Short mmCIF file of C-alpha atoms in Angstrom, two decimals:
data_model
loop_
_atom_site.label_atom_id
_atom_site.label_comp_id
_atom_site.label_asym_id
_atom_site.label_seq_id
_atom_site.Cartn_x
_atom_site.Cartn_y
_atom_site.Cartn_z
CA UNK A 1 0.00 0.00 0.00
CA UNK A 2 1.37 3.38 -0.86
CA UNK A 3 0.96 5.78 1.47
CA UNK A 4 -1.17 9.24 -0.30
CA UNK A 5 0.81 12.57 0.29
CA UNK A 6 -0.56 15.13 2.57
CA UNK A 7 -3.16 17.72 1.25
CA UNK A 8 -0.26 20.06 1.91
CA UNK A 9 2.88 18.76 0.87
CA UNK A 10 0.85 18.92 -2.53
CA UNK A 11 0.10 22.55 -2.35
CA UNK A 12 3.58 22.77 -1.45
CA UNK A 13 4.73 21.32 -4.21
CA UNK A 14 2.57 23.04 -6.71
CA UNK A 15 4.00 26.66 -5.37
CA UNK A 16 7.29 25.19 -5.66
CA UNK A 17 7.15 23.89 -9.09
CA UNK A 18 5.49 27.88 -9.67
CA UNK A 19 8.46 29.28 -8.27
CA UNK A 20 10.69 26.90 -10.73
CA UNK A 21 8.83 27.88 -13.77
CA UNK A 22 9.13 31.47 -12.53
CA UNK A 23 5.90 32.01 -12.17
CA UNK A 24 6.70 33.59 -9.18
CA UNK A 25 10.23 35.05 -9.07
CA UNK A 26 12.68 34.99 -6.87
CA UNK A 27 11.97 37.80 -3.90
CA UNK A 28 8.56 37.80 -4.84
CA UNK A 29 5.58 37.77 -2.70
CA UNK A 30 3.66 35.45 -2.16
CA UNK A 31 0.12 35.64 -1.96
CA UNK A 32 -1.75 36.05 0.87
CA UNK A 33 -3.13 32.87 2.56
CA UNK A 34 -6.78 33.09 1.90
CA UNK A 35 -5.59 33.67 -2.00
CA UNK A 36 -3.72 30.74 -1.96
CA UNK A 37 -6.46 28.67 -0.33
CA UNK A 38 -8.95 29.86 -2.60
CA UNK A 39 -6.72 28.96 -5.70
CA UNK A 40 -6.22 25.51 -4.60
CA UNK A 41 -9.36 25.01 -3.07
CA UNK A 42 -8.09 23.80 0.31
CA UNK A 43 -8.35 24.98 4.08
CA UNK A 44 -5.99 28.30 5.10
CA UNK A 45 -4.83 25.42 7.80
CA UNK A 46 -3.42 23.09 4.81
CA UNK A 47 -2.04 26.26 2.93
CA UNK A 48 -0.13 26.85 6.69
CA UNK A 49 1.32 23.57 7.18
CA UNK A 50 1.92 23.80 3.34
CA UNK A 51 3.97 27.14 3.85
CA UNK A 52 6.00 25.49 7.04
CA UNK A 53 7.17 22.99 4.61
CA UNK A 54 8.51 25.21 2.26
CA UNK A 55 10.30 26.99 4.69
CA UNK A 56 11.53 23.97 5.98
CA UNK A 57 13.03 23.83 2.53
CA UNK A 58 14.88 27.10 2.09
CA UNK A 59 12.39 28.09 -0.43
CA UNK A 60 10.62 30.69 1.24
CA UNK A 61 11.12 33.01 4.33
CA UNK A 62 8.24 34.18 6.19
CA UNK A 63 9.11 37.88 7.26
CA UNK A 64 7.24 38.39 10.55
CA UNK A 65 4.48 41.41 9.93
CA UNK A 66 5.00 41.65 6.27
CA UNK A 67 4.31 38.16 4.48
CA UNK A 68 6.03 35.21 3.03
CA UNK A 69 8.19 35.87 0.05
CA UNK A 70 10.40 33.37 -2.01
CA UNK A 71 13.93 33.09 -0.50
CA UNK A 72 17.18 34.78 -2.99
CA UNK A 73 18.41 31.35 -3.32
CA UNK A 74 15.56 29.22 -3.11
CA UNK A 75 16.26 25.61 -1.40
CA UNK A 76 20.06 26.47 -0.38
CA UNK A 77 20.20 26.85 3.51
CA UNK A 78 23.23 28.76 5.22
CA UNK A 79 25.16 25.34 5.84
CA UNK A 80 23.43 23.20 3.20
CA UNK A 81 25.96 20.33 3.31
CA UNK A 82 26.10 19.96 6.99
CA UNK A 83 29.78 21.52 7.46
CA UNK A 84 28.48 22.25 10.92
CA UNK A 85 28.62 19.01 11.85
CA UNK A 86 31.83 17.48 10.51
CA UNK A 87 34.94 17.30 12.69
CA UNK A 88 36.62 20.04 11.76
CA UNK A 89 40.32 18.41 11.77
CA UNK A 90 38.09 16.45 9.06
CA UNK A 91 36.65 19.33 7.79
CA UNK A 92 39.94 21.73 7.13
CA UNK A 93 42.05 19.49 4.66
CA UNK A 94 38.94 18.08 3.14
CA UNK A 95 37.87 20.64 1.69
CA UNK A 96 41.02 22.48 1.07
CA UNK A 97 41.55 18.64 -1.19
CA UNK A 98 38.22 19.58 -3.01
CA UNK A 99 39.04 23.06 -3.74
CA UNK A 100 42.48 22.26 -4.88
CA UNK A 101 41.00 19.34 -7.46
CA UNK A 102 37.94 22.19 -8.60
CA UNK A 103 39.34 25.62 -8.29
CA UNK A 104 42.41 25.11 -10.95
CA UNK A 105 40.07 23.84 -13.15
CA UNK A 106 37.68 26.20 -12.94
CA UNK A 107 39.84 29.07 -13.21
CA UNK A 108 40.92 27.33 -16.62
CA UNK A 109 37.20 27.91 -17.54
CA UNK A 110 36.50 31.06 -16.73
CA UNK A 111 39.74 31.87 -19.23
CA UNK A 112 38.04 30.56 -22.42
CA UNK A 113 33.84 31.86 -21.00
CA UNK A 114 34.48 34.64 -19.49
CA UNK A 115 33.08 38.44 -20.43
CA UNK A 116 35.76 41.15 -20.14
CA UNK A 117 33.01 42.72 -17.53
CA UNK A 118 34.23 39.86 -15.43
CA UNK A 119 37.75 40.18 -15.72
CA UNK A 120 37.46 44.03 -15.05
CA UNK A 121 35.91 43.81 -12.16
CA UNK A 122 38.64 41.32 -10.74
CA UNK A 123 41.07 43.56 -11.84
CA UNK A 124 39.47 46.47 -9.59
CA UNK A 125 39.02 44.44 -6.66
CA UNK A 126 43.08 43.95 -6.91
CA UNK A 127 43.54 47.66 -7.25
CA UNK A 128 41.75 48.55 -4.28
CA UNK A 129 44.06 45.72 -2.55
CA UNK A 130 47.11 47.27 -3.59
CA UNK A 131 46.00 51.01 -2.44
CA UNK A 132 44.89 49.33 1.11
CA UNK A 133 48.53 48.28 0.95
CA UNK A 134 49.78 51.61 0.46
CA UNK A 135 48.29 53.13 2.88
CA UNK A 136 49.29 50.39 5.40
CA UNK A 137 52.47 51.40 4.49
CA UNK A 138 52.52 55.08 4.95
CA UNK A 139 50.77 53.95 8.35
CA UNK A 140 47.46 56.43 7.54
CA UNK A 141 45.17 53.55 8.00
CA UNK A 142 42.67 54.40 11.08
CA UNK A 143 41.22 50.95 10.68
CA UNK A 144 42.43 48.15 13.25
CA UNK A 145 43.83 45.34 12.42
CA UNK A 146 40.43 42.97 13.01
CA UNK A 147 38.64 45.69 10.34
CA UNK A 148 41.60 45.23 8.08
CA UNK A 149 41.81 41.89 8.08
CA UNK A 150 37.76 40.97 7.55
CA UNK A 151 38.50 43.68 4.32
CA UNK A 152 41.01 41.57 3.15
CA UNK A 153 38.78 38.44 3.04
CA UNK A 154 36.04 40.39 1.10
CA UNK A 155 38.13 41.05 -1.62
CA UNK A 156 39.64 37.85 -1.61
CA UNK A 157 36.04 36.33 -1.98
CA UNK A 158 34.71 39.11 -4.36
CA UNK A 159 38.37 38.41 -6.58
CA UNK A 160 37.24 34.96 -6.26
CA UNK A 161 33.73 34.32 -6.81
CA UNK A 162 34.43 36.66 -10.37
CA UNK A 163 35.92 33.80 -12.12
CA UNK A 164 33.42 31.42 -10.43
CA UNK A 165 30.90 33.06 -12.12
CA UNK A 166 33.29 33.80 -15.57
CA UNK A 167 33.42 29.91 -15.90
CA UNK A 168 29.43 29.83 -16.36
CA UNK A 169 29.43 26.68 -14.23
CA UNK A 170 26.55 27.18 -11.93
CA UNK A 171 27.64 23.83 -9.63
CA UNK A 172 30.77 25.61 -9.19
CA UNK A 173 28.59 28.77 -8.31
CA UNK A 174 27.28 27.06 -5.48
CA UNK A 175 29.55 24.36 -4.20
CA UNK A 176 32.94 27.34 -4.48
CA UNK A 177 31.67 30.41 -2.41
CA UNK A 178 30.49 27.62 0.10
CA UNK A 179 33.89 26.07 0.58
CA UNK A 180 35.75 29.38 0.44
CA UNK A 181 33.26 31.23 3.17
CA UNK A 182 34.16 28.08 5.41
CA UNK A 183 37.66 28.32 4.83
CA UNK A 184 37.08 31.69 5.86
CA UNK A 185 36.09 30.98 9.37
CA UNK A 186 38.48 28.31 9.91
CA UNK A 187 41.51 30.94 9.01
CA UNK A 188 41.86 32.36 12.09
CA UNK A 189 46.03 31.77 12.84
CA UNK A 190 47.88 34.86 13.23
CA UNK A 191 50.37 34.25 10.81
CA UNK A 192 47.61 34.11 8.69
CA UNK A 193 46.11 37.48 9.61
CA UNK A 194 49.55 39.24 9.33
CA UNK A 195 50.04 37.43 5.71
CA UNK A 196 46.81 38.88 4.82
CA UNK A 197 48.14 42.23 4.78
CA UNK A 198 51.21 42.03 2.83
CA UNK A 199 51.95 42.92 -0.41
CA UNK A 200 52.54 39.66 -1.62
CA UNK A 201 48.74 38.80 -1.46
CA UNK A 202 48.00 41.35 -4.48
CA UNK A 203 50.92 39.61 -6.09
CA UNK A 204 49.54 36.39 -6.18
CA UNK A 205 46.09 37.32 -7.10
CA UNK A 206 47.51 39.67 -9.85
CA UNK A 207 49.82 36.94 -11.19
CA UNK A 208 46.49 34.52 -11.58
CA UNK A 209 44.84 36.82 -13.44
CA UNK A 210 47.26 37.65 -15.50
CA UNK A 211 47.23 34.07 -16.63
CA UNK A 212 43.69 34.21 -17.17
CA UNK A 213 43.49 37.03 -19.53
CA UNK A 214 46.28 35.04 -21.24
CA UNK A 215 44.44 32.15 -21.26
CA UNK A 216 47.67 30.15 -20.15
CA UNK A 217 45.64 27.17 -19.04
CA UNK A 218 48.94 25.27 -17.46
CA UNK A 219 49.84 28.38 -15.98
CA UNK A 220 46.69 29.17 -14.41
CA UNK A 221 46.50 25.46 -12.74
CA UNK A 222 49.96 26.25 -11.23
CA UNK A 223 49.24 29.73 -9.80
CA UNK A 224 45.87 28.18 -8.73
CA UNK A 225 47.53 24.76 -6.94
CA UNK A 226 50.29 27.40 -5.56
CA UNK A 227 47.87 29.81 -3.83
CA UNK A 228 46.46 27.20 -2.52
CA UNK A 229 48.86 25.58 -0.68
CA UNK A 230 50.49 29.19 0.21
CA UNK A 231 47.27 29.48 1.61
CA UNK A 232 46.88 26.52 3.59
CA UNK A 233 50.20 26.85 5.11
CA UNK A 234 49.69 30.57 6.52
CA UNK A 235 46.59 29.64 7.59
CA UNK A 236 48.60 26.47 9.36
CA UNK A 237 46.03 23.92 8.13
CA UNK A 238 47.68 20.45 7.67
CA UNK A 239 47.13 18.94 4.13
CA UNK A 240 46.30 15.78 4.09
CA UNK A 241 48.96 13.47 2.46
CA UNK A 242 51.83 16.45 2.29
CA UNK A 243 53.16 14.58 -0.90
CA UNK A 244 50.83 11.66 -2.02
CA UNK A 245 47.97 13.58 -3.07
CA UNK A 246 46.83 15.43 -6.15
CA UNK A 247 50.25 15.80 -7.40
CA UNK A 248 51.29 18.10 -9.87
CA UNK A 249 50.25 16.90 -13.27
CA UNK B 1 21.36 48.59 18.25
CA UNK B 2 22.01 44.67 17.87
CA UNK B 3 18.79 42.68 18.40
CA UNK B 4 19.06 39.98 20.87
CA UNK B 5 18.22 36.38 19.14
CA UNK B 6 15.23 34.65 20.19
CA UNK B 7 15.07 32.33 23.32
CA UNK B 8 13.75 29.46 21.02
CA UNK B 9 17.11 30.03 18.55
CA UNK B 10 19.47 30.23 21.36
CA UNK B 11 17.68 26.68 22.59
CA UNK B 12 17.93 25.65 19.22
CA UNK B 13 21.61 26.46 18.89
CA UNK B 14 21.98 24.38 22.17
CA UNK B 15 20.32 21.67 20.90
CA UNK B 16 22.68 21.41 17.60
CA UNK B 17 25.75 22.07 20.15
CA UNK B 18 24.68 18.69 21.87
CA UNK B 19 24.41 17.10 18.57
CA UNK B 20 27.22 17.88 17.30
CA UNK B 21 29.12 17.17 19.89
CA UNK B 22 27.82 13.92 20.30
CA UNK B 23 25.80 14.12 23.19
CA UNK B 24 22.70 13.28 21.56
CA UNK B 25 23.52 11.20 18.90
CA UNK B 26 22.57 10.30 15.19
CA UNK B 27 19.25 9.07 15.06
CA UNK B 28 18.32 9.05 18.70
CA UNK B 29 15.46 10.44 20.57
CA UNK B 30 15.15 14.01 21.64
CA UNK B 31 14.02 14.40 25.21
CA UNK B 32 10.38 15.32 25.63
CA UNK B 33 9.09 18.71 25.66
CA UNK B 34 8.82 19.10 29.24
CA UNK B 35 12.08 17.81 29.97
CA UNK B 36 13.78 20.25 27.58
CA UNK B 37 11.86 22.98 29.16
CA UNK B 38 12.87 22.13 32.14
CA UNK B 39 16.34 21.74 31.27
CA UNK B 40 16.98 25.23 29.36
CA UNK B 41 14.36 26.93 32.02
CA UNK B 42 11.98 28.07 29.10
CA UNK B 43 8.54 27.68 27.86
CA UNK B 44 7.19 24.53 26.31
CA UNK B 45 6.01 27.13 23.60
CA UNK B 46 9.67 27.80 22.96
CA UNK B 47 10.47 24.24 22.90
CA UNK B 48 8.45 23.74 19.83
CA UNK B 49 9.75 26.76 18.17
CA UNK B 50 13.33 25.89 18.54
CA UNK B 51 12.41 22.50 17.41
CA UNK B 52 10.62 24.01 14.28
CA UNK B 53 13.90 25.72 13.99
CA UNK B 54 15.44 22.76 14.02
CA UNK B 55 13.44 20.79 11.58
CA UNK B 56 13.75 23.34 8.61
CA UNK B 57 17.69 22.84 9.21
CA UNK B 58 17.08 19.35 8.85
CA UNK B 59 18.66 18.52 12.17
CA UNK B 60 15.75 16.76 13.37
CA UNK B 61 12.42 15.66 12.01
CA UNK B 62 9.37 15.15 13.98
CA UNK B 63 8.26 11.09 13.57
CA UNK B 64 4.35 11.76 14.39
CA UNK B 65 3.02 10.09 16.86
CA UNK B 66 6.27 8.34 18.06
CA UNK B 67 8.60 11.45 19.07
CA UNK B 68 11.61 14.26 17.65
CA UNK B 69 14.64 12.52 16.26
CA UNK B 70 18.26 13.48 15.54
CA UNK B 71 18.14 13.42 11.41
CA UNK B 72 20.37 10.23 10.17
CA UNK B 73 22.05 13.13 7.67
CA UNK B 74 21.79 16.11 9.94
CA UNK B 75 21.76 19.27 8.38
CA UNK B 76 21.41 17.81 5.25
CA UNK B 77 18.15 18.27 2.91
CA UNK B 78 17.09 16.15 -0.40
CA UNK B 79 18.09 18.85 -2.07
CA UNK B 80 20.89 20.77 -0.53
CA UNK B 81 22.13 22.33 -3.60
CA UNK B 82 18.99 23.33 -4.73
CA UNK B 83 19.08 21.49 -8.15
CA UNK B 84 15.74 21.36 -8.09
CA UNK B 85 15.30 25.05 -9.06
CA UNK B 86 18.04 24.97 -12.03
CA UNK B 87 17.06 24.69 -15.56
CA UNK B 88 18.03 21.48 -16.55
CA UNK B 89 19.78 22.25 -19.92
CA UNK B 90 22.08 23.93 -17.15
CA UNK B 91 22.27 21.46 -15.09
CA UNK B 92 22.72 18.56 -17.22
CA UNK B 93 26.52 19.71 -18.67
CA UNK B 94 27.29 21.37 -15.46
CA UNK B 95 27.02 18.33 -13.40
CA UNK B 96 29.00 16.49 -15.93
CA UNK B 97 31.58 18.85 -15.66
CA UNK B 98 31.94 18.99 -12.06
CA UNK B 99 32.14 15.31 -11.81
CA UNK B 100 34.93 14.99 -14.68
CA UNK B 101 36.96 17.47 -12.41
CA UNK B 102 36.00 15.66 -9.25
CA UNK B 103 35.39 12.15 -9.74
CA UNK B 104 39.02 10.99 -11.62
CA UNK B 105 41.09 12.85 -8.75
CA UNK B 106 38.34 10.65 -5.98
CA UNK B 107 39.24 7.20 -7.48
CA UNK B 108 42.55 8.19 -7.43
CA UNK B 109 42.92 8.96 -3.88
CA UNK B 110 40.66 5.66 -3.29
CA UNK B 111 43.61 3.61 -4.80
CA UNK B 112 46.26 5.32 -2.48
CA UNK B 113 44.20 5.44 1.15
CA UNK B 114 41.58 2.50 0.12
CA UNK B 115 41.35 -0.42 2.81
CA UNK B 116 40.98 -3.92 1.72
CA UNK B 117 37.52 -4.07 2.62
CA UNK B 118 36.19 -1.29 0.32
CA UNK B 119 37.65 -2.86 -3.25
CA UNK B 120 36.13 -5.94 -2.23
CA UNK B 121 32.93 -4.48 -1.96
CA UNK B 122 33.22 -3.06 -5.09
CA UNK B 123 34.40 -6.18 -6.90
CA UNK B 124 31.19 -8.29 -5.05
CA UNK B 125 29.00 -5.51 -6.90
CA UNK B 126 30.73 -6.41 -10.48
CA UNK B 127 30.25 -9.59 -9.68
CA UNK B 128 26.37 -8.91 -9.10
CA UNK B 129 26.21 -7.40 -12.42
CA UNK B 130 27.82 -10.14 -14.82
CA UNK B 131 25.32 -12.45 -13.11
CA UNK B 132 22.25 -10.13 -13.80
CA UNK B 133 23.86 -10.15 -17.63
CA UNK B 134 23.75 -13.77 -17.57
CA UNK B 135 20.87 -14.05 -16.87
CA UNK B 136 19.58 -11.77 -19.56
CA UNK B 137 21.45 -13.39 -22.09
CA UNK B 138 19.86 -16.80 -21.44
CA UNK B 139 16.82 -15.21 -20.90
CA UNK B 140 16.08 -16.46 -17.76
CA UNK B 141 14.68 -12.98 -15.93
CA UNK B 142 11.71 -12.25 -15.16
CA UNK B 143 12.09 -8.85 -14.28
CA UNK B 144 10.76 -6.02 -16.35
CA UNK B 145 13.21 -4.10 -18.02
CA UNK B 146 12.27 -0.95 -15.86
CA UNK B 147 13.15 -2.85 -13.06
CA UNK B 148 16.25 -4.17 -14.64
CA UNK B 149 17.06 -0.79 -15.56
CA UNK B 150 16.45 0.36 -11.45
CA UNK B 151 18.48 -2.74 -10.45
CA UNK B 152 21.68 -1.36 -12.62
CA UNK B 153 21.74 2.17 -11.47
CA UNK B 154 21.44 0.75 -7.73
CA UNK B 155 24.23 -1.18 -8.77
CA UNK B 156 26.08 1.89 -10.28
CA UNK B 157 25.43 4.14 -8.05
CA UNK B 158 26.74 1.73 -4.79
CA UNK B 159 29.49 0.77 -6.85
CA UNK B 160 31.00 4.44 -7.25
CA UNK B 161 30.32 5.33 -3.54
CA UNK B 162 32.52 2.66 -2.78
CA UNK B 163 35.40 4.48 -4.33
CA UNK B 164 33.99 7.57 -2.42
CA UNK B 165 34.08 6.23 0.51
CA UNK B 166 37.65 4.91 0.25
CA UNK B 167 38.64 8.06 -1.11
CA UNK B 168 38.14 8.78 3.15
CA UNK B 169 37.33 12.36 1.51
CA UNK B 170 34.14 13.65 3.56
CA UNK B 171 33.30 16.52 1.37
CA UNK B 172 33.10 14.29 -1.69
CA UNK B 173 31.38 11.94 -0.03
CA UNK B 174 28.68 14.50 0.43
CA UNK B 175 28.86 15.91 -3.29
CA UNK B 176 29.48 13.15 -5.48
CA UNK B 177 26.40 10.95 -4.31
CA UNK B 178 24.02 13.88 -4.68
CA UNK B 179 25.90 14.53 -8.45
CA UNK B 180 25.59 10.71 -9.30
CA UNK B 181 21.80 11.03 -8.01
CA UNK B 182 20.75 13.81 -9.70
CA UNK B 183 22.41 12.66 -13.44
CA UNK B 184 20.16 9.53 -12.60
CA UNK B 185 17.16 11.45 -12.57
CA UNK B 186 18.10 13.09 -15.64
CA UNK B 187 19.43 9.60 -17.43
CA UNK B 188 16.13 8.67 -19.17
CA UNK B 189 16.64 8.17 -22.82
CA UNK B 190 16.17 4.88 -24.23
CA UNK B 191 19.51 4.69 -25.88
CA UNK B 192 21.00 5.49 -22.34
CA UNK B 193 18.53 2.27 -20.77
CA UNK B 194 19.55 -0.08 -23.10
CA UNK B 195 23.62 0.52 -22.60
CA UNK B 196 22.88 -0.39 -18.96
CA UNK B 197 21.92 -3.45 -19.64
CA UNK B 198 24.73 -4.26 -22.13
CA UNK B 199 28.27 -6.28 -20.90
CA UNK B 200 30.20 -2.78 -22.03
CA UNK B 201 28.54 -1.55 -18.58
CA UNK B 202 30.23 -3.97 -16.47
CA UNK B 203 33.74 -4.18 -18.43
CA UNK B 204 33.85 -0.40 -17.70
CA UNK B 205 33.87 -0.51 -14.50
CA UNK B 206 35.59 -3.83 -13.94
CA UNK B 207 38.89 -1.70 -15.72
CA UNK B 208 38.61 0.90 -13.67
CA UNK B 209 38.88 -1.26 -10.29
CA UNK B 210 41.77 -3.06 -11.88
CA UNK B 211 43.34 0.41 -12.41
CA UNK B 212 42.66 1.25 -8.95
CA UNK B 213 43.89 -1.91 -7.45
CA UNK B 214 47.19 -1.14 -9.66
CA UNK B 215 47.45 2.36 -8.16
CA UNK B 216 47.71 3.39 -11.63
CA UNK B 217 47.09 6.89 -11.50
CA UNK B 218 47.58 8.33 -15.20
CA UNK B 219 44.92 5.34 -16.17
CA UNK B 220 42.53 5.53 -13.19
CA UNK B 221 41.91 9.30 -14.43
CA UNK B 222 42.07 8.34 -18.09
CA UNK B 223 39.72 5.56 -17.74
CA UNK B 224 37.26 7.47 -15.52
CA UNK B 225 36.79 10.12 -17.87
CA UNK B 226 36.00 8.01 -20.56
CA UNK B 227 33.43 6.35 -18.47
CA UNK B 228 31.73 9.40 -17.27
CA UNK B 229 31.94 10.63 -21.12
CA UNK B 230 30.54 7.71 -22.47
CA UNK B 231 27.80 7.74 -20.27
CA UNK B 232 26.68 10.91 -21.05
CA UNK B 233 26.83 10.06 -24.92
CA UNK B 234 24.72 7.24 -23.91
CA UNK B 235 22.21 9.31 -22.31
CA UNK B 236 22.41 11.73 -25.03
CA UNK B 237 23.92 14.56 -22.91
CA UNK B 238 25.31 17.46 -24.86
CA UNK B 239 28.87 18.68 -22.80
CA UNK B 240 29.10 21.70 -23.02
CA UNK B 241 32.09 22.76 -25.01
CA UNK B 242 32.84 19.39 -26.48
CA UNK B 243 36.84 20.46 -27.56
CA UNK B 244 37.45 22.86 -25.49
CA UNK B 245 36.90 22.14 -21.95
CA UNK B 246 38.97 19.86 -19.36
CA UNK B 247 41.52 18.76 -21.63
CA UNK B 248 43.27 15.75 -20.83
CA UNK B 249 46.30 16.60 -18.95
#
């Protein structure tokens, strides 16, 4: 015997497959309960539980006072593939091993897709780096070192996620910004925070994209693997085989 | 002004402290309502919101009738990624190229940290499959082709997680499964069913565990993206540039 779904996982699943046919758009509004019950002919109880579901699915958020509207990234939670719960000794070089295997090659990609829009914008992140490291220099910064250091990550994120997006892989667009914002958290060494701030982080970043825009695809891998690792070791994260894994190719 | 979280969030946030910690483990039984209020010191009313909290994290999920249980995947939904909401002529050659990045350099660290235990697995599973093909070629089945069809992806799909799992990588071992899921979903033309059921299927995948077993590196990723190519010819998936992307190194 199979079991019949509930009256409301069904209305759930007919405003969801709305929402994927765009019927209703991302940020949108959604009706207002008695609407909803009206247009599917069920109880405003069934269009609740119905609602609870959906927001039990990261597909809409119910702002108290105003309404229920359909969530930016519909069905992606903050932590969506339970990094929360790993071990985090588990957690560091595992994904650090992911991002090394997916990050070279999509930096490869976003060589050969990407707009010049793309690559412009990269290139402006890395020139606001560069006069943050001036001023460092000429010690005019009034910003402490904790306000300095979350800049730092921005741009490295913003510099990143640009050739995410140039590679027109939209896996990559979710699965990359995820690992990186962890990595993010986990960074906290300070030999990592003073690295941060030296003038050898523009360098590296310039260097990659310089490859891009040449579209030196062994070149890129390299600069990719390298800034990795560089990374990893400021950060004083442990790889996991030093030398048996993911070897240079 | 910074607004003070909510009573139920903060239990919530307990509650997943004690989870992932341990304390209450995977699959258990949360404490009853009144016991938790009594424990944090708050309402019953804000037991069931944290708990609501905690359900549309997918931490727990309420069994009715029976009680609240620690989710066997916690923080994990169907749907983590939100594939559901992509257009599938996106999704299709994105997928593919994720897992040609992903899936060669996985098999390859199965063959170097591996145990025993996992390869024989795998080889039991080939072993399942030239029996099924036996069995077809004398005609003796009596299963349906759609079932056939069910039966080989099982097979597939257990067969590649045992590389996963050796690969003792727990970030692929959250991604690849949901990749090799989702492609199965999509996997539906007839030209696609009938390869599964041909001996080509199970000599793939018989070379590929011999290359593992060999520690063969250059051929473990040579063979695997062949396979993962193949398949998608099979199922009459476009890649998306087919020269120009993920060269073989």
């Amino acid at each position: 015997m199979v079991s019949r779904p509930l009256i409301s996982e069904e209305v759930a699943n007919k405003i969801k497959a709305k929402i994927i046919r765009g019927e209703i758009q991302v940020g949108e509004r959604l009706p207002a309960e008695q609407e909803l019950a009206a247009e599917y002919n069920v109880s405003i109880r069934s269009i609740r539980e119905a609602v609870r579901y959906l927001v039990s699915y990261h597909i809409v958020e119910i702002r108290r006072g105003i309404g229920t509207f359909v969530c930016s990234n519909p069905g992606i939670s903050d932590d969506p593939l339970g990094f929360d719960f790993m071990n985090l000794d588990v957690l560091y070089p595992d994904l650090i091993e992911i991002r090394l295997m997916l990050e070279p090659e999509i930096f490869v990609l976003a060589a050969h897709r990407g707009k010049k829009r793309d690559f412009n914008k990269a290139a402006d992140i890395l020139k606001d780096i560069q006069k943050m490291n001036l001023q460092m220099a000429q010690s005019n910064s009034a910003e402490s070192d904790e306000q300095l250091y979350k800049k730092f990550w921005e741009y490295d994120i913003s510099f990143h996620c640009c050739f995410y997006q140039a590679s027109q892989n939209e896996i990559a667009n979710r699965i990359l910004p995820l690992i990186l914002n962890t990595i993010r958290n986990l960074y906290q060494s300070p030999s990592f925070k003073s690295f941060r701030k030296s003038p050898d982080f523009y360098s590296r970043h310039q260097a990659i994209l310089n490859a891009v825009l040449a579209k030196d695809d062994d070149l890129i891998r390299q600069l990719c693997r390298l800034h990795i690792r560089s990374g990893s070791q400021e950060g004083k994260l442990l790889l996991k085989d030093q030398d048996g894994f993911c070897k240079e190719k």
